mmCIF file of C-alpha atoms in Angstrom:
data_model
loop_
_atom_site.group_PDB
_atom_site.id
_atom_site.type_symbol
_atom_site.label_atom_id
_atom_site.label_comp_id
_atom_site.label_asym_id
_atom_site.label_seq_id
_atom_site.Cartn_x
_atom_site.Cartn_y
_atom_site.Cartn_z
ATOM 1 C CA GLU A 128 -94.723 -19.730 104.846
ATOM 2 C CA ASP A 129 -96.811 -17.072 102.994
ATOM 3 C CA GLN A 130 -100.060 -18.891 102.309
ATOM 4 C CA VAL A 131 -102.845 -17.877 100.345
ATOM 5 C CA THR A 132 -106.100 -19.082 101.171
ATOM 6 C CA GLN A 133 -109.423 -18.294 98.515
ATOM 7 C CA SER A 134 -112.892 -20.176 98.889
ATOM 8 C CA PRO A 135 -115.577 -20.967 97.672
ATOM 9 C CA GLU A 136 -113.592 -22.426 94.751
ATOM 10 C CA ALA A 137 -116.685 -22.414 92.156
ATOM 11 C CA LEU A 138 -119.770 -20.753 91.940
ATOM 12 C CA ARG A 139 -122.689 -20.245 90.747
ATOM 13 C CA LEU A 140 -125.164 -17.126 90.268
ATOM 14 C CA GLN A 141 -127.687 -16.634 88.609
ATOM 15 C CA GLU A 142 -127.670 -13.103 87.358
ATOM 16 C CA GLY A 143 -128.463 -10.195 90.421
ATOM 17 C CA GLU A 144 -127.821 -12.847 92.692
ATOM 18 C CA SER A 145 -125.170 -10.556 95.328
ATOM 19 C CA SER A 146 -122.274 -12.455 96.919
ATOM 20 C CA SER A 147 -119.408 -12.047 97.935
ATOM 21 C CA LEU A 148 -115.450 -14.418 97.563
ATOM 22 C CA ASN A 149 -113.430 -14.999 100.374
ATOM 23 C CA CYS A 150 -109.168 -14.854 100.800
ATOM 24 C CA SER A 151 -107.382 -15.673 104.081
ATOM 25 C CA TYR A 152 -104.603 -14.806 104.180
ATOM 26 C CA THR A 153 -101.096 -15.721 106.380
ATOM 27 C CA VAL A 154 -97.893 -13.211 105.825
ATOM 28 C CA SER A 155 -95.216 -12.051 108.433
ATOM 29 C CA GLY A 156 -96.429 -8.749 106.979
ATOM 30 C CA LEU A 157 -98.625 -7.569 104.663
ATOM 31 C CA ARG A 158 -96.561 -5.263 102.042
ATOM 32 C CA GLY A 159 -100.331 -5.532 99.853
ATOM 33 C CA LEU A 160 -103.601 -7.801 98.845
ATOM 34 C CA PHE A 161 -104.151 -7.524 95.112
ATOM 35 C CA TRP A 162 -107.250 -8.971 93.411
ATOM 36 C CA TYR A 163 -106.617 -9.891 90.194
ATOM 37 C CA ARG A 164 -109.892 -11.438 87.451
ATOM 38 C CA GLN A 165 -109.091 -13.865 84.422
ATOM 39 C CA ASP A 166 -110.936 -15.526 81.256
ATOM 40 C CA PRO A 167 -109.988 -18.431 79.871
ATOM 41 C CA GLY A 168 -107.671 -18.571 78.038
ATOM 42 C CA LYS A 169 -105.832 -14.938 78.879
ATOM 43 C CA GLY A 170 -103.288 -13.360 81.513
ATOM 44 C CA PRO A 171 -104.344 -11.968 84.427
ATOM 45 C CA GLU A 172 -106.797 -7.960 84.362
ATOM 46 C CA PHE A 173 -105.771 -6.243 87.915
ATOM 47 C CA LEU A 174 -108.681 -5.050 90.084
ATOM 48 C CA PHE A 175 -107.490 -3.929 93.531
ATOM 49 C CA THR A 176 -105.043 -3.166 95.323
ATOM 50 C CA LEU A 177 -105.280 -2.688 99.279
ATOM 51 C CA TYR A 178 -102.540 -2.207 101.843
ATOM 52 C CA SER A 179 -104.474 -1.754 105.439
ATOM 53 C CA ALA A 180 -107.190 -2.819 107.434
ATOM 54 C CA GLY A 181 -110.325 -1.642 107.207
ATOM 55 C CA GLU A 182 -109.444 0.412 103.706
ATOM 56 C CA GLU A 183 -111.763 -0.494 100.943
ATOM 57 C CA LYS A 184 -111.979 -0.236 97.353
ATOM 58 C CA GLU A 185 -114.536 -0.064 94.941
ATOM 59 C CA LYS A 186 -115.253 -0.303 90.812
ATOM 60 C CA GLU A 187 -118.611 -0.904 88.769
ATOM 61 C CA ARG A 188 -120.183 -3.829 90.980
ATOM 62 C CA LEU A 189 -116.929 -4.639 92.162
ATOM 63 C CA LYS A 190 -115.923 -4.261 96.266
ATOM 64 C CA ALA A 191 -113.224 -4.972 97.639
ATOM 65 C CA THR A 192 -112.454 -5.063 101.847
ATOM 66 C CA LEU A 193 -109.177 -5.539 103.826
ATOM 67 C CA THR A 194 -109.547 -7.174 107.049
ATOM 68 C CA LYS A 195 -106.522 -8.142 109.569
ATOM 69 C CA LYS A 196 -106.644 -11.840 108.168
ATOM 70 C CA GLU A 197 -108.520 -11.551 105.238
ATOM 71 C CA SER A 198 -110.020 -10.021 102.523
ATOM 72 C CA PHE A 199 -113.408 -10.053 100.316
ATOM 73 C CA LEU A 200 -114.749 -9.172 97.021
ATOM 74 C CA HIS A 201 -118.213 -8.545 97.133
ATOM 75 C CA ILE A 202 -120.177 -8.325 93.707
ATOM 76 C CA THR A 203 -123.614 -7.054 93.751
ATOM 77 C CA ALA A 204 -125.969 -7.464 91.265
ATOM 78 C CA PRO A 205 -123.642 -9.424 88.905
ATOM 79 C CA LYS A 206 -123.918 -9.696 85.038
ATOM 80 C CA PRO A 207 -123.312 -12.886 83.314
ATOM 81 C CA GLU A 208 -120.390 -10.851 82.443
ATOM 82 C CA ASP A 209 -118.447 -10.966 85.198
ATOM 83 C CA SER A 210 -118.106 -14.564 84.627
ATOM 84 C CA ALA A 211 -114.527 -15.091 85.243
ATOM 85 C CA THR A 212 -111.373 -16.565 87.699
ATOM 86 C CA TYR A 213 -110.181 -13.750 90.500
ATOM 87 C CA LEU A 214 -107.758 -14.380 91.893
ATOM 88 C CA CYS A 215 -106.214 -13.080 95.551
ATOM 89 C CA ALA A 216 -102.606 -12.313 96.149
ATOM 90 C CA VAL A 217 -100.372 -11.133 98.565
ATOM 91 C CA GLN A 218 -96.945 -9.018 99.110
ATOM 92 C CA SER A 219 -95.443 -9.675 101.908
ATOM 93 C CA PHE A 220 -92.088 -7.359 103.616
ATOM 94 C CA SER A 221 -90.519 -11.362 104.168
ATOM 95 C CA GLY A 222 -90.752 -12.836 100.628
ATOM 96 C CA GLY A 223 -89.126 -9.669 99.408
ATOM 97 C CA TYR A 224 -90.265 -6.389 97.275
ATOM 98 C CA ASN A 225 -90.811 -8.642 94.014
ATOM 99 C CA LYS A 226 -92.733 -11.815 95.223
ATOM 100 C CA LEU A 227 -96.594 -12.553 94.632
ATOM 101 C CA ILE A 228 -97.857 -15.538 96.327
ATOM 102 C CA PHE A 229 -101.150 -16.519 95.026
ATOM 103 C CA GLY A 230 -104.416 -18.564 96.038
ATOM 104 C CA ALA A 231 -105.858 -20.910 93.357
ATOM 105 C CA GLY A 232 -108.854 -18.448 92.434
ATOM 106 C CA THR A 233 -112.652 -18.598 92.413
ATOM 107 C CA ARG A 234 -114.259 -19.511 89.332
ATOM 108 C CA LEU A 235 -117.781 -17.500 89.426
ATOM 109 C CA ALA A 236 -120.348 -18.184 86.733
ATOM 110 C CA VAL A 237 -122.966 -15.657 86.323
ATOM 111 C CA HIS A 238 -126.296 -16.852 84.786
ATOM 112 C CA PRO A 239 -128.874 -15.354 83.592
ATOM 113 C CA GLY B 93 -101.980 2.675 80.674
ATOM 114 C CA ALA B 94 -100.200 -0.125 81.951
ATOM 115 C CA VAL B 95 -100.784 -2.133 78.925
ATOM 116 C CA VAL B 96 -98.393 -5.194 78.306
ATOM 117 C CA SER B 97 -98.463 -7.624 75.346
ATOM 118 C CA GLN B 98 -96.776 -11.067 74.622
ATOM 119 C CA HIS B 99 -95.990 -12.551 71.567
ATOM 120 C CA PRO B 100 -96.777 -15.658 70.439
ATOM 121 C CA SER B 101 -100.340 -15.938 71.983
ATOM 122 C CA ARG B 102 -100.477 -19.182 70.703
ATOM 123 C CA VAL B 103 -96.868 -21.573 69.519
ATOM 124 C CA ILE B 104 -96.878 -25.286 68.557
ATOM 125 C CA CYS B 105 -93.163 -26.642 68.400
ATOM 126 C CA LYS B 106 -91.414 -30.216 67.989
ATOM 127 C CA SER B 107 -90.017 -32.040 70.169
ATOM 128 C CA GLY B 108 -85.704 -30.562 71.221
ATOM 129 C CA THR B 109 -86.592 -27.431 68.770
ATOM 130 C CA SER B 110 -85.779 -23.809 71.252
ATOM 131 C CA VAL B 111 -89.055 -21.591 71.514
ATOM 132 C CA LYS B 112 -88.046 -17.781 71.943
ATOM 133 C CA ILE B 113 -91.198 -15.672 73.831
ATOM 134 C CA GLU B 114 -91.541 -11.671 74.098
ATOM 135 C CA CYS B 115 -93.525 -9.896 76.303
ATOM 136 C CA ARG B 116 -93.817 -5.699 75.818
ATOM 137 C CA SER B 117 -94.934 -3.036 79.056
ATOM 138 C CA LEU B 118 -96.084 -0.832 75.820
ATOM 139 C CA ASP B 119 -96.542 2.569 77.656
ATOM 140 C CA PHE B 120 -94.592 2.547 81.137
ATOM 141 C CA GLN B 121 -90.772 1.325 81.725
ATOM 142 C CA ALA B 122 -90.698 -1.850 83.343
ATOM 143 C CA THR B 123 -88.248 -2.457 85.766
ATOM 144 C CA THR B 124 -88.949 -5.554 86.334
ATOM 145 C CA MET B 125 -90.147 -8.201 84.853
ATOM 146 C CA PHE B 126 -92.221 -11.892 85.947
ATOM 147 C CA TRP B 127 -92.585 -15.149 83.789
ATOM 148 C CA TYR B 128 -95.458 -16.884 85.271
ATOM 149 C CA ARG B 129 -96.105 -20.267 84.989
ATOM 150 C CA GLN B 130 -99.889 -21.438 84.555
ATOM 151 C CA PHE B 131 -101.430 -25.508 84.106
ATOM 152 C CA PRO B 132 -104.905 -26.200 83.456
ATOM 153 C CA LYS B 133 -107.447 -24.068 86.474
ATOM 154 C CA LYS B 134 -104.011 -24.082 88.621
ATOM 155 C CA SER B 135 -103.225 -20.790 90.240
ATOM 156 C CA LEU B 136 -100.027 -19.043 89.266
ATOM 157 C CA MET B 137 -96.661 -19.744 89.708
ATOM 158 C CA LEU B 138 -93.684 -18.086 89.742
ATOM 159 C CA MET B 139 -90.875 -19.343 87.282
ATOM 160 C CA ALA B 140 -88.033 -16.058 87.353
ATOM 161 C CA THR B 141 -87.915 -12.894 88.123
ATOM 162 C CA SER B 142 -86.141 -9.986 85.875
ATOM 163 C CA ASN B 143 -84.808 -6.407 86.319
ATOM 164 C CA GLU B 144 -83.320 -4.469 83.482
ATOM 165 C CA GLY B 145 -80.025 -5.443 82.941
ATOM 166 C CA SER B 146 -79.211 -7.684 85.450
ATOM 167 C CA LYS B 147 -79.538 -11.614 85.426
ATOM 168 C CA ALA B 148 -82.379 -13.300 86.623
ATOM 169 C CA THR B 149 -83.714 -14.283 89.736
ATOM 170 C CA TYR B 150 -85.181 -17.810 88.990
ATOM 171 C CA GLU B 151 -87.463 -19.660 91.708
ATOM 172 C CA GLN B 152 -86.752 -22.944 93.363
ATOM 173 C CA GLY B 153 -87.223 -25.976 91.237
ATOM 174 C CA VAL B 154 -86.989 -23.540 88.098
ATOM 175 C CA GLU B 155 -84.420 -24.810 86.025
ATOM 176 C CA LYS B 156 -81.669 -21.983 84.624
ATOM 177 C CA ASP B 157 -80.359 -23.763 81.435
ATOM 178 C CA LYS B 158 -84.168 -24.330 79.808
ATOM 179 C CA PHE B 159 -85.338 -21.873 80.555
ATOM 180 C CA LEU B 160 -83.050 -18.901 79.593
ATOM 181 C CA ILE B 161 -84.143 -14.802 80.692
ATOM 182 C CA ASN B 162 -82.998 -12.120 79.277
ATOM 183 C CA HIS B 163 -84.257 -8.473 79.879
ATOM 184 C CA ALA B 164 -82.082 -5.562 77.646
ATOM 185 C CA SER B 165 -84.475 -2.782 77.969
ATOM 186 C CA LEU B 166 -86.798 -1.248 80.314
ATOM 187 C CA THR B 167 -89.840 -2.027 77.755
ATOM 188 C CA LEU B 168 -88.419 -6.153 76.489
ATOM 189 C CA SER B 169 -87.584 -9.097 78.805
ATOM 190 C CA THR B 170 -87.735 -12.089 76.290
ATOM 191 C CA LEU B 171 -87.968 -15.794 77.830
ATOM 192 C CA THR B 172 -86.726 -18.423 75.401
ATOM 193 C CA VAL B 173 -87.770 -22.338 76.588
ATOM 194 C CA THR B 174 -84.933 -24.390 75.480
ATOM 195 C CA SER B 175 -84.941 -28.420 73.904
ATOM 196 C CA ALA B 176 -88.622 -28.436 75.074
ATOM 197 C CA HIS B 177 -89.857 -31.299 75.590
ATOM 198 C CA PRO B 178 -93.849 -32.353 75.957
ATOM 199 C CA GLU B 179 -93.836 -31.424 79.743
ATOM 200 C CA ASP B 180 -92.964 -27.678 79.481
ATOM 201 C CA SER B 181 -96.688 -27.600 77.216
ATOM 202 C CA SER B 182 -98.132 -25.401 79.230
ATOM 203 C CA PHE B 183 -99.813 -21.476 79.325
ATOM 204 C CA TYR B 184 -96.906 -19.466 80.324
ATOM 205 C CA ILE B 185 -97.817 -15.403 81.377
ATOM 206 C CA CYS B 186 -95.730 -12.225 81.650
ATOM 207 C CA SER B 187 -95.800 -9.501 84.064
ATOM 208 C CA ALA B 188 -94.391 -5.578 84.337
ATOM 209 C CA ARG B 189 -94.578 -3.828 87.095
ATOM 210 C CA GLY B 190 -92.518 -0.375 87.336
ATOM 211 C CA THR B 191 -93.013 3.200 86.626
ATOM 212 C CA TYR B 192 -96.584 3.139 86.007
ATOM 213 C CA ASP B 193 -97.649 1.640 89.296
ATOM 214 C CA SER B 194 -94.592 1.107 91.662
ATOM 215 C CA ASP B 195 -96.292 -2.209 93.083
ATOM 216 C CA THR B 196 -99.006 -3.596 90.810
ATOM 217 C CA GLN B 197 -97.364 -6.469 88.294
ATOM 218 C CA TYR B 198 -99.162 -6.397 85.123
ATOM 219 C CA PHE B 199 -99.839 -9.033 83.507
ATOM 220 C CA GLY B 200 -99.779 -10.100 80.340
ATOM 221 C CA PRO B 201 -102.569 -12.466 77.738
ATOM 222 C CA GLY B 202 -100.320 -15.650 78.356
ATOM 223 C CA THR B 203 -98.461 -17.527 75.653
ATOM 224 C CA ARG B 204 -99.902 -20.840 75.090
ATOM 225 C CA LEU B 205 -97.206 -23.406 74.472
ATOM 226 C CA THR B 206 -97.527 -27.305 72.715
ATOM 227 C CA VAL B 207 -94.817 -29.103 72.262
ATOM 228 C CA LEU B 208 -95.848 -32.540 70.567
#
């Protein structure tokens, strides 16, 4: 069964304190791994798609990386506006082209 | 690009009534739309997948007769919660995938449903 586990569940950082969020996955065949950001009371906002081990993508202070078992979302010198829940999701070949399996998310709070 | 809207953003209704939520892709054609439910501090739970012009495919445990989904055009899908009860209160979010980026689901802002 396809599974996604995110850690930590919650993370508190000081402004400027870099850190990484982890997404471990178990799928029979990875089609794609997706990172989203969700603000309270809003829908998820798309950040990145990663397809193969070794791939990296960057956007402003965020960088996503992928290995065969996990993905990391690195946050460099975060600002308070980076506070949100970060969701990881996988799409597998066996699970059907449609389905995204989501992790529970990491709630990030960045304090000034 | 890839903007998805939902309407209404919030709805309060009485127990036993039906509520319709609209999901629109504003700047692309959505060949597939998805409906999710999210409980407080929990992740998204897929309810159903719909392709334009076809019947929706529901996830196990989701009542087809309670949650009616229509995907009548390439830019519009609707979710109707029939005979709503307090336990149906939740945050409902749609997503769309289509001509903008065939791999990625783009999400709407969500609809908060409260059933009294």
